[in-house]
C-alpha positions in Angstrom: 77.5 233.1 154.9 80.9 233.3 153.1 81.8 237.1 153.0 82.7 238.6 149.9 86.3 239.6 149.8 88.3 241.3 146.7 91.8 239.9 148.6 92.8 238.3 145.5 93.8 235.0 148.4 90.1 234.0 147.8 91.0 232.7 144.5 91.9 229.5 146.2 89.5 229.1 148.7 86.8 225.9 147.7 84.4 227.5 150.0 84.9 231.1 147.7 84.3 229.1 144.3 81.1 227.3 146.1 79.4 229.7 146.6 79.8 231.8 143.1 81.5 235.0 144.7 84.7 234.1 143.7 83.5 236.0 140.4 83.6 239.2 142.5 88.0 238.4 143.2 88.3 237.8 139.7 86.5 240.8 138.3 88.5 243.3 140.8 91.5 241.1 139.5 90.5 241.8 136.2 90.6 245.6 136.3 93.1 246.2 139.2 95.9 243.2 139.7 95.5 240.7 136.5 98.8 239.1 137.3 99.3 238.8 140.1 101.4 237.3 142.7 100.6 234.1 145.5 103.0 233.8 148.3 104.0 229.8 148.7 102.3 228.6 151.5 100.2 225.9 151.1 100.4 225.4 147.8 103.5 226.7 146.0 103.9 230.4 145.3 102.0 230.7 141.7 101.0 233.8 139.8 97.1 234.5 139.2 96.4 235.4 135.4 92.5 236.5 135.2 92.6 238.5 132.0 91.3 236.5 128.7 94.0 237.8 126.5 96.6 236.9 129.3 95.3 233.5 129.3 94.8 232.9 125.5 98.6 233.8 125.4 99.8 232.0 127.9 97.6 228.9 126.3 99.5 229.4 122.9 103.1 229.9 123.6 104.2 226.4 124.9 107.9 227.0 124.1 107.4 229.7 127.4 105.3 228.5 129.6 105.9 224.5 129.8 102.9 222.0 130.4 105.5 219.3 131.3 106.2 219.7 134.9 102.2 220.1 136.1 98.6 221.6 135.0 97.0 221.6 138.2 98.1 223.0 141.4 99.3 220.9 143.9 99.9 221.3 147.7 103.3 222.0 148.1 103.8 218.4 150.3 102.3 216.3 147.2 105.3 217.5 145.0 105.1 217.6 141.3 102.5 215.8 139.6 104.0 212.2 139.1 102.5 212.4 135.7 104.9 215.3 134.5 106.3 214.5 131.2 104.3 211.3 130.9 100.6 212.0 129.1 99.0 214.2 126.5 98.1 216.9 129.2 101.4 217.3 130.7 103.9 217.1 128.1 105.1 220.1 125.2 105.4 219.8 121.5 106.8 217.7 119.1 106.2 214.9 122.4 103.0 216.8 122.3 101.9 216.7 119.4 103.0 213.1 118.8 101.0 211.7 122.0 98.0 213.7 120.5 98.4 212.0 117.2 97.9 208.2 118.9 94.5 209.2 119.7 93.7 212.0 117.2 91.2 209.9 115.2 89.3 208.3 117.7 87.8 212.3 119.4 87.7 213.5 115.4 84.9 215.1 114.1 84.6 212.2 111.6 84.5 210.0 114.8 81.9 212.2 115.7 79.6 212.1 113.4 79.7 208.3 113.0 78.8 207.8 116.3 75.6 210.7 116.1 72.8 207.7 116.2 74.4 206.3 119.2 75.2 209.2 120.8 71.4 210.4 120.2 69.6 207.2 120.9 71.5 206.9 124.2 71.0 210.9 125.4 66.9 210.4 124.3 67.3 206.9 126.5 68.6 209.5 129.6 66.8 212.3 129.3 63.5 209.6 129.0 64.6 207.9 131.6 64.8 211.1 133.3 61.5 212.2 133.0 59.6 209.2 133.5 61.5 209.2 137.6 59.4 213.2 137.6 62.8 213.9 139.7 66.6 213.1 139.0 70.4 214.1 140.2 71.1 216.0 137.4 74.6 215.9 138.3 74.5 212.2 138.3 71.8 210.7 136.5 72.1 213.0 133.1 75.9 214.5 133.2 78.4 212.0 134.7 76.2 209.4 133.1 76.3 210.2 129.1 79.8 211.7 129.8 81.3 208.2 131.5 78.9 206.2 129.1 81.2 207.9 126.1 84.2 207.4 127.0 83.5 204.1 128.1 83.2 203.6 124.2 85.9 205.5 122.9 88.2 203.8 125.2 86.8 200.0 123.9 84.8 199.4 127.4 82.2 196.7 125.9 78.6 197.6 126.5 78.1 195.0 129.5 80.8 197.0 131.4 80.4 200.6 130.7 77.5 200.4 134.3 80.6 199.0 136.7 82.5 201.9 134.8 80.6 204.6 135.6 79.6 203.4 139.7 83.9 203.5 139.6 84.2 206.2 137.9 81.9 207.8 140.4 83.3 206.7 143.5 86.6 207.8 142.5 85.4 211.2 142.0 83.7 211.2 144.9 86.6 210.6 147.3 88.3 213.7 145.7 91.6 210.6 144.9 93.9 210.4 141.5 91.5 207.5 139.8 94.5 205.1 139.9 93.9 204.8 144.0 90.8 203.3 142.9 91.8 200.1 142.5 89.2 198.0 141.0 89.0 200.6 138.3 92.7 200.0 137.7 92.9 196.5 137.4 89.3 196.8 135.0 92.1 199.2 133.1 95.1 197.1 132.9 92.9 193.9 132.3 91.6 195.8 129.4 95.3 196.9 128.2 96.8 193.1 128.0 93.6 192.0 125.8 94.0 195.1 123.9 97.8 193.5 123.2 96.2 190.3 122.3 93.4 191.6 120.4 93.1 195.1 119.4 90.0 196.8 118.3 89.1 199.9 116.8 89.3 201.7 119.8 91.6 204.1 122.2 92.6 201.6 124.4 94.1 199.7 121.2 95.6 203.1 119.9 97.7 203.1 123.4 99.2 199.8 122.8 99.9 199.7 118.9 100.5 203.3 118.5 104.6 204.3 118.3 105.3 207.4 119.6 108.3 209.4 118.4 109.3 205.9 117.5 108.5 203.9 120.5 105.2 202.0 121.9 104.1 203.2 125.0 104.9 202.0 128.9 102.0 200.5 130.5 102.5 203.0 133.2 102.1 205.5 130.4 99.0 204.1 129.4 97.3 204.1 132.2 98.0 207.4 132.9 97.1 208.1 129.6 93.0 206.4 130.5 93.6 208.4 133.7 93.9 211.5 131.9 90.4 210.8 129.5 89.2 209.0 132.1 89.2 212.6 134.6 88.6 215.0 131.5 85.1 213.8 131.2 84.4 214.4 134.1 84.5 218.1 132.9 81.9 217.0 130.1 79.4 216.0 132.6 79.9 218.9 134.9 79.1 221.2 132.1 75.8 219.9 130.7 74.9 218.9 134.2 75.5 223.1 135.4 73.5 224.3 131.3 70.9 222.4 132.2 70.6 224.3 135.9 71.4 227.1 134.0 68.3 226.8 131.6 66.2 226.3 135.2 67.6 229.5 136.3 67.0 231.4 132.9 63.6 230.6 131.5 63.1 233.1 129.0 66.6 231.2 127.3 65.3 228.0 127.5 61.4 229.2 126.2 63.7 231.1 123.5 65.1 228.0 123.1 62.1 225.7 122.6 60.2 228.5 120.5 63.1 229.4 118.0 64.3 225.5 117.0 66.3 226.5 115.4 69.9 224.4 114.2 71.9 227.5 114.5 70.5 228.6 117.7 71.6 225.2 119.4 74.7 225.4 118.0 75.2 228.9 119.7 73.1 227.7 123.1 75.8 224.8 123.0 78.9 227.6 122.8 77.6 229.4 125.4 76.6 226.5 127.6 80.3 226.0 128.2 81.0 229.2 128.1 79.1 230.2 131.2 79.6 226.7 132.8 83.8 226.8 132.8 83.9 223.2 134.0 87.7 223.3 134.5 88.2 226.0 137.2 92.3 226.6 136.6 95.0 225.1 134.6 98.6 225.2 135.5 101.8 226.5 133.4 105.7 226.7 134.6 107.6 229.9 132.8 111.4 228.1 130.8 112.8 231.4 130.4 112.2 234.8 132.3 109.4 236.9 130.5 106.9 240.2 130.8 103.5 240.1 131.0 100.9 242.3 131.7 103.7 244.1 132.7 104.9 241.6 135.8 108.5 240.1 135.3 108.2 236.3 135.6 110.8 234.1 136.4 112.3 231.6 134.6 110.7 228.2 136.9 107.8 230.5 138.1 103.9 228.5 137.7 101.8 230.5 135.9 97.7 229.6 137.0 95.2 230.8 134.5 91.4 231.4 135.4 89.4 229.8 132.7 86.2 230.7 134.2 87.7 235.1 134.6 89.0 234.9 130.4 85.1 233.6 129.9 83.8 236.6 131.7 86.6 239.2 130.6 84.2 242.3 130.0 86.6 243.4 126.9 85.9 240.0 125.2 82.1 239.0 126.6 79.4 241.9 126.2 77.2 241.9 129.0 79.5 238.9 129.9 77.7 237.3 133.5 73.9 237.5 131.3 73.3 233.3 129.9 72.7 234.6 126.7 72.2 231.2 124.1 72.3 233.7 121.0 75.9 234.8 121.8 78.0 236.1 118.6 80.6 235.9 119.2 82.1 233.1 121.7 85.4 232.6 121.3 85.3 231.4 125.3 88.2 229.3 126.5 86.0 226.5 128.1 88.2 224.2 126.3 91.7 225.4 126.4 93.1 226.5 123.1 96.0 226.3 121.2 98.7 222.7 121.6 96.0 222.0 124.2 93.0 222.7 123.0 90.8 219.9 124.2 91.3 216.6 122.2 87.4 215.9 123.4 86.4 219.6 122.5 84.8 218.3 119.2 82.6 215.2 120.8 81.8 217.4 123.9 80.2 220.4 121.6 78.5 217.2 119.4 77.0 215.3 123.0 76.1 219.1 124.4 74.0 219.9 121.2 72.5 216.9 120.7 71.4 217.4 125.0 69.5 220.2 124.2 68.0 219.1 121.0 66.5 216.2 123.1 65.4 218.2 126.0 63.7 220.7 123.4 62.4 217.9 121.4 60.5 216.2 125.0 61.1 218.4 127.1 58.7 220.9 128.2 59.5 222.5 132.0 63.0 222.3 133.4 63.1 222.9 136.9 65.4 223.4 139.7 64.1 221.1 143.3 65.6 222.3 146.2 69.2 224.1 146.2 72.0 222.7 144.4 74.7 221.5 146.4 77.8 222.8 145.1 81.5 221.0 144.8 84.4 222.8 147.0 86.9 223.0 144.5 89.5 224.7 143.0 89.8 222.7 140.4 86.6 221.6 138.6 83.6 224.4 139.0 79.6 223.1 138.7 77.3 220.9 140.9 78.0 217.8 143.3 74.3 217.7 143.5 71.0 218.8 141.8 67.7 217.6 141.5 65.8 218.5 138.7 62.2 218.5 137.3 61.9 217.8 133.3 58.2 218.0 133.4 57.1 216.3 129.3 56.1 217.9 126.4 
């Protein structure tokens, strides 16, 4: 059994995250140590931020809190992220805006609406298959499948290759290593990159290879790191959908409310609550560019600052009764998809996909139930189930 500790050091213990008991640590930190310094060791020294207001303010101030030196905690011996300054996630304005503009139309509201029929048909097929199978692993058979097929579509992977892509990304995520270390996956994207150089299409890979950024075409390294960034981010969308289904199973009254009311507005607020509740991205990191003060603590230029996103989304000063899963919660200004310059480029698509999944579950499923215990991820980077068997009983 995991022993609950209120020691702030617990926020970097993967086992505490897996048990869910890290929420108690964060709750105590929000009250007593909202800006807390962690001495260097296995990880470099860093400041932990646990309050919503502080985290939102850091997100919205890239001039003082930079993404260019990395956005995730890495063991000290690994040094800084090799993608620093090269990808959308690891750059600051104005280059960040330029990189974002390169892909913006492929992740826009207009694009999401244009894909609505295709997305809905795909979701219905996946849910129908899960129902007919009697039980399924909600993480891989629903969450990862939907997010993987969608990012494959957006990158321009032909339909006949998307199953291979899904297999490779699943293997890469399971290994806990960077996607770029998975050779078959990267060989595939290298071939796709060269194919789009020869014959561009209407997809994100074509934007990477044809659209200039600040007057220059992206290098091959920048393109492949950018692809890795997008595929990795899609994992969060899959985890959120899977964990959302588990939340519905764990809160049958909320599921019954969704089925009973069948209301578009409730589906909209339900999708936002799923995103808040699951908070699949556990942390994001910034580096101070100048000496500054935050929450009464002096932060020196060069200090790392870690934003614990699930803590912000359970902050009692912002979310009344934050540990209650409430599909009708309003307002719900969660930070699950980031904020400011670095709001997730896939946020619009994630919202559409989550709403469509909820609509399809209501339409086709009578009962959602967990079979056995879910196996949680042991990670301080992403939050959610590693495996979970569910039974979806047809309506």
